[in-house]
Structures are given as structure tokens and as C-alpha cells.
Amino acid sequence: MIVALVVALPTVFGAASAQDRLAVVTTLPDLKSIVEAVGGDRVDAFSIATGFQNPHFVDPKPSYIRRLSRADVFVTVGLDLEIGWVQPLLSSARNPKVAPGGQGYVDASVGIPLLQMPTSLSREQGDIHVYGNPHYWLDPVRGKIVAATIADALSRISPRNEDQFRSNLREFVQAVDAELARWQATLAPYKGARVIAYHNEWPYFEDRFGIEIAGFLEPKPGIPPTPSQLASTIRQMEREGIRVIITSPYFKADAADLVARRTGAVVVTLATSVGAREGIESYFDLFDYNVSALAAALRETGYPVAPSD
């Protein structure tokens, strides 16, 4: 299967010893998966966050500092997603190679076409990301841009392995293109489907796969659902016939479940990162799961199939 080939890409150089591998630390497991696909056996990658953690809130640990102090490369989502915990870790690690501006510091958001750039900033708006929505890895096309950025960084730090990194990148891009066609075909019958989300972390997925997030359980980003917001959402769903609620593994289920009981909706917990649940072990598994889970939820509600062109 294409996915398996990408996860364990063959190399023409033979197995690299531990001493020959670049030590790479990433903030999220999605970045780790892409690093492993591009780096092959020339990298030893570690993700600080797990797939079932809210990436905005990760507790720094001494073990993370030790990892960073020995790292050759550090890859971050950027756009202030991890602002509360990355800088303290990097400061404590005291490793100039992976500090901002260092040769091994990689901001994976570079070159990404961003969505939801704010036109004004106010704390009254909730937790607004000042540079745009940072959840761009949930679009596999943007994932290809991330992979290219990572290939550039690995090649810069280990130029003798550049041919291997470029070859692995080409295989990754080809695999994304092949799998994307399948994913889009799975969701094509539900194009235009309107759903409710718990938190505003799906715009890139929404944009790529043709669904519409019609509202949120949170009254403002980062603010827990309030009774008035839930009542408003229930009225909207009843009025507009919305029957699917998307949530994430790290949010409490009570608000989504309450709205679902009142409206007859289906709650589907999608994976925001690799490792969010058993079986999601790679970047490709992430989309396999999310696409099939969302399609199943929409099918369960009897969402009308869009007519063929």
C-alpha cells in the first residue's frame, strides 16, 4: 500500500547508524511523521506533544529539554500555536542550533497559504491567532509544502544526504496526490454538507474537502460552551437541518452530547493529530480515519447525496 511505502521509505544508502542520524524534535506528531517520511533512516525523530493532547497546552518536562539540548533540528507549527510552551523549552535547552534563527530551527508554516487572517485584534474575540489559523496540517496539500520545507532544512544540515531527502520528498508528494484523489472521492457525495464544530480548528480540512462549518459550540475561540451558546446552536441546527457535530479527543463530550440529544445529531470525534487514537500511526492514517469517520457520520444522518456533474 502507498502509505506503508511512505512510512518506511527504502534508501539506497543502507541503514544508517544512530550516530549518523540527525536528531529531530518536533512539536506535533504530524510533523514527526512527515520528518520520518522525508528523512528516512537518516533521522531519529521525536514529538513532544502526543496526538490526543490539545496542542495549545503542553506541560514542559525536563526530558523535553534534554532532547532539545541534543537536537540537530527542531520543527514547529509556528503561528503562535505552541506559543505558551515552546519558548520556555528552547530557552532552557540552550542549544543555539535549534533556537529561533539557528540553522536547525524550522518553522513549518513558511510558504503555507493561510486562512482566517484577522483584520483586527481584541481580547473580546477570544483566543484569536494573530497570524492566521494555525491548523494547516489538516490539509494534505499544505502537508506537501511542509514536507518540502523539512526537506530543505534536512538538506541544509546534512548536504551529503540531500539526494536521499529529495527522493523521499518526491515519493511523499506522489503518495499524497494518489491518496488525496481517494479521500476526495469518498467525501464527494457530501460536498456542501453543513456541520457544527466544537472549536475552530478545521478550516483547512473544510476548504480541501468541501464541507462547511456552519457554527461552533464555543461562543468564542478558546471559551468553553455557555448555556446561551448551546441554546443558540440548537436553534440553528433545528432551523437549518444540521445533523453532524465535529469534536476533538481533548474536549469534554458533555456539550456536544447535550446538543446532539436535543437535535438528533451525530457526534463524530475526528483526529486532529497522528496518534489521536489507536491505528492512526502516520500522516496518511490521519486522513484515512477522518475522511471515513466524517463520511460515515454524514451517511448515518441521511445527508442527501449531491447530484453528479
XYZ file of C-alpha atoms in Angstrom:
309
model
C 0.000 0.000 0.000
C 1.219 3.535 -0.776
C 1.000 4.632 2.844
C 3.197 1.794 4.064
C 5.803 2.647 1.463
C 5.939 6.240 2.599
C 6.177 5.405 6.287
C 9.171 3.155 5.682
C 10.784 4.582 2.590
C 13.595 2.446 1.177
C 17.028 4.007 0.857
C 19.881 3.334 -1.493
C 22.484 4.031 1.157
C 21.719 1.186 3.515
C 20.773 1.501 7.168
C 22.285 4.477 8.937
C 23.828 4.070 12.369
C 22.439 6.056 15.266
C 25.491 8.313 15.156
C 24.822 9.184 11.505
C 21.202 10.202 12.054
C 20.016 13.724 12.581
C 18.275 14.135 15.933
C 14.985 15.873 15.131
C 12.478 17.145 17.687
C 9.030 18.245 16.530
C 6.207 19.870 18.426
C 3.465 17.647 16.961
C 3.370 14.001 15.852
C 2.110 15.072 12.415
C 5.386 16.904 11.846
C 7.285 13.888 13.171
C 5.518 11.631 10.663
C 6.442 13.942 7.789
C 10.037 14.211 9.028
C 10.298 10.425 9.057
C 8.852 10.177 5.555
C 11.310 12.728 4.164
C 14.303 11.811 6.316
C 14.001 8.037 6.113
C 16.719 6.239 8.045
C 18.805 9.423 8.208
C 16.704 10.884 11.026
C 15.779 9.973 14.571
C 12.583 11.928 15.231
C 10.715 12.640 18.466
C 7.453 14.531 19.004
C 6.917 16.497 22.196
C 3.113 16.507 22.052
C 1.006 13.394 21.702
C -1.838 13.047 19.238
C -4.546 13.231 21.886
C -3.275 16.418 23.547
C -4.544 19.893 22.835
C -1.519 21.389 21.031
C -2.140 24.763 22.626
C -1.418 23.354 26.081
C 1.541 21.033 26.672
C 3.334 20.814 30.009
C 7.117 21.265 29.643
C 9.112 18.366 31.074
C 12.835 18.018 31.812
C 13.023 15.156 29.313
C 11.928 17.517 26.529
C 14.662 19.956 27.471
C 17.259 17.183 27.309
C 16.001 16.167 23.875
C 16.197 19.722 22.607
C 19.650 20.265 24.076
C 20.954 17.424 21.890
C 18.808 18.087 18.804
C 20.144 18.934 15.368
C 16.732 20.065 14.110
C 13.589 21.443 15.737
C 10.336 21.674 13.749
C 7.443 23.796 14.988
C 3.976 24.506 13.590
C 4.509 28.191 14.311
C 1.839 30.907 14.002
C 1.741 31.050 17.835
C 0.028 27.640 18.121
C 2.572 26.440 20.705
C 3.491 29.882 21.999
C 2.854 29.025 25.649
C 5.288 26.131 25.866
C 7.852 26.128 23.056
C 9.840 29.194 24.030
C 10.394 28.095 27.661
C 11.667 24.735 26.421
C 14.037 26.253 23.863
C 15.343 28.777 26.383
C 16.053 26.031 28.911
C 17.696 23.781 26.313
C 20.307 26.441 25.448
C 21.012 24.871 22.077
C 21.781 27.591 19.527
C 21.321 25.168 16.638
C 17.592 24.871 17.281
C 16.874 28.300 18.732
C 14.975 30.774 16.510
C 17.406 31.905 13.842
C 19.566 28.809 14.251
C 20.398 26.534 11.328
C 18.252 23.743 12.728
C 15.187 25.820 13.639
C 12.347 25.034 11.211
C 9.074 26.958 11.130
C 6.831 24.620 9.133
C 4.347 27.409 8.398
C 6.745 29.105 5.956
C 5.172 29.200 2.494
C 1.762 27.979 3.681
C -1.272 29.795 2.200
C -3.002 30.801 5.413
C -6.688 31.113 6.177
C -8.561 33.359 8.585
C -6.044 36.169 8.848
C -7.561 38.559 11.405
C -8.348 42.083 10.265
C -8.486 43.370 13.836
C -7.349 42.138 17.233
C -9.243 42.269 20.506
C -9.311 40.061 23.587
C -13.104 40.248 23.307
C -12.793 37.972 20.263
C -11.380 35.113 22.364
C -8.140 33.311 21.558
C -7.524 34.794 18.128
C -4.370 33.720 16.293
C -2.746 36.915 15.114
C -1.009 35.337 12.088
C -3.922 33.242 10.818
C -5.417 29.886 11.689
C -2.514 27.550 12.595
C -4.164 24.170 11.962
C -2.861 23.971 8.388
C -1.511 20.413 8.663
C -5.125 19.204 8.450
C -4.953 19.814 4.700
C -2.772 17.211 2.943
C -1.941 19.609 0.102
C -0.438 22.002 2.613
C 1.251 18.952 4.102
C 3.242 18.710 0.875
C 4.524 22.244 1.465
C 5.540 21.265 4.990
C 7.417 18.267 3.591
C 9.304 20.481 1.140
C 10.265 22.876 3.945
C 11.532 19.950 6.006
C 13.481 18.536 3.033
C 15.158 21.926 2.571
C 16.158 22.031 6.244
C 17.486 18.475 6.346
C 19.448 19.070 3.153
C 20.930 22.260 4.571
C 22.120 20.495 7.714
C 23.174 17.231 6.075
C 24.030 18.094 2.451
C 25.635 14.735 1.752
C 22.196 13.142 2.144
C 20.331 15.701 0.055
C 19.699 13.322 -2.845
C 18.005 10.899 -0.484
C 15.879 13.607 1.111
C 14.784 14.911 -2.298
C 13.941 11.423 -3.494
C 11.903 10.729 -0.368
C 10.126 14.054 -0.785
C 9.101 13.135 -4.331
C 7.699 9.820 -3.113
C 5.803 11.569 -0.330
C 4.265 14.098 -2.723
C 3.272 11.367 -5.175
C 1.671 9.391 -2.353
C -0.295 12.419 -1.137
C -1.574 13.086 -4.651
C -2.694 9.468 -5.068
C -4.378 9.254 -1.677
C -5.968 12.697 -1.985
C -7.911 11.565 -5.024
C -9.334 8.695 -2.990
C -10.133 10.853 0.041
C -11.897 13.469 -2.049
C -13.891 10.797 -3.858
C -15.089 9.441 -0.502
C -16.420 12.831 0.588
C -17.595 13.995 -2.849
C -21.209 12.798 -2.265
C -21.367 15.100 0.777
C -19.959 18.225 -0.815
C -21.516 21.298 0.762
C -22.633 19.473 3.893
C -23.009 21.873 6.805
C -21.768 20.768 10.213
C -21.140 22.255 13.649
C -17.663 22.080 15.202
C -16.628 22.407 18.819
C -13.567 24.600 18.109
C -12.268 26.484 15.104
C -9.544 24.026 14.082
C -10.962 22.630 10.832
C -10.894 25.421 8.204
C -8.142 23.825 6.133
C -9.844 20.414 6.195
C -13.134 22.146 5.415
C -11.606 24.002 2.481
C -9.927 20.927 0.989
C -12.828 18.501 1.274
C -15.819 20.706 0.504
C -17.735 20.719 3.771
C -18.965 23.835 5.572
C -18.511 24.606 9.258
C -21.736 26.472 9.984
C -21.044 27.321 13.630
C -19.217 26.389 16.818
C -20.117 25.136 20.266
C -17.606 27.589 21.698
C -19.060 31.114 21.823
C -15.564 32.440 21.025
C -12.321 30.563 20.287
C -10.940 29.057 23.474
C -14.022 29.955 25.567
C -15.917 26.881 26.860
C -19.510 26.473 25.639
C -22.062 28.504 27.551
C -25.746 27.642 28.037
C -26.779 30.546 25.815
C -24.401 29.476 23.045
C -25.638 25.893 23.193
C -29.257 27.047 23.067
C -28.464 29.227 20.058
C -26.688 26.350 18.335
C -29.627 24.021 18.950
C -31.993 26.532 17.372
C -29.675 26.963 14.391
C -29.334 23.230 13.841
C -33.098 22.707 14.019
C -33.729 25.637 11.691
C -31.100 24.649 9.119
C -31.301 20.864 9.368
C -27.711 20.399 10.529
C -27.194 16.928 11.938
C -23.448 16.429 12.491
C -21.222 17.816 15.249
C -17.421 17.572 14.942
C -15.327 17.489 18.082
C -11.774 16.532 19.064
C -10.304 13.989 21.508
C -9.247 16.541 24.124
C -12.593 18.329 24.544
C -15.175 17.195 27.089
C -18.065 15.402 25.420
C -20.908 16.777 27.558
C -21.696 19.879 25.484
C -21.662 18.066 22.145
C -23.687 15.198 23.569
C -26.296 17.570 25.001
C -26.767 19.339 21.671
C -26.896 16.010 19.865
C -29.654 14.715 22.165
C -31.721 17.835 21.612
C -31.328 17.847 17.821
C -30.968 14.177 16.911
C -27.479 14.903 15.579
C -24.495 12.575 15.331
C -21.296 13.488 17.203
C -18.102 12.456 15.423
C -14.745 12.779 17.155
C -12.169 13.450 14.476
C -8.428 13.133 14.963
C -6.535 16.403 14.997
C -3.148 14.679 15.002
C -1.346 11.423 14.337
C -1.715 9.192 17.369
C -5.064 10.627 18.448
C -6.402 7.098 18.573
C -5.171 3.562 18.011
C -4.331 2.834 14.394
C -3.520 6.421 13.398
C 0.224 5.950 13.142
C 1.097 8.133 10.153
C 0.070 11.344 8.424
C -1.789 9.239 5.869
C -3.639 7.303 8.568
C -4.857 10.645 9.923
C -6.782 11.423 6.737
C -7.882 7.833 6.217
C -9.568 7.990 9.611
C -11.030 11.490 9.408
C -12.428 11.118 5.911
C -14.040 7.757 6.607
C -15.388 8.842 10.019
C -16.941 12.029 8.677
C -18.429 10.241 5.660
C -19.931 7.615 7.972
C -21.465 10.292 10.218
C -22.998 12.149 7.286
C -24.277 8.906 5.818
C -25.853 7.977 9.164
C -27.828 11.209 9.201
C -29.151 10.518 5.718
C -27.462 13.583 4.276
C -28.621 13.907 0.638
C -26.082 12.883 -1.961
C -25.093 15.735 -4.247
C -26.020 15.190 -7.901
C -23.191 14.205 -10.227
C -21.847 16.850 -12.586
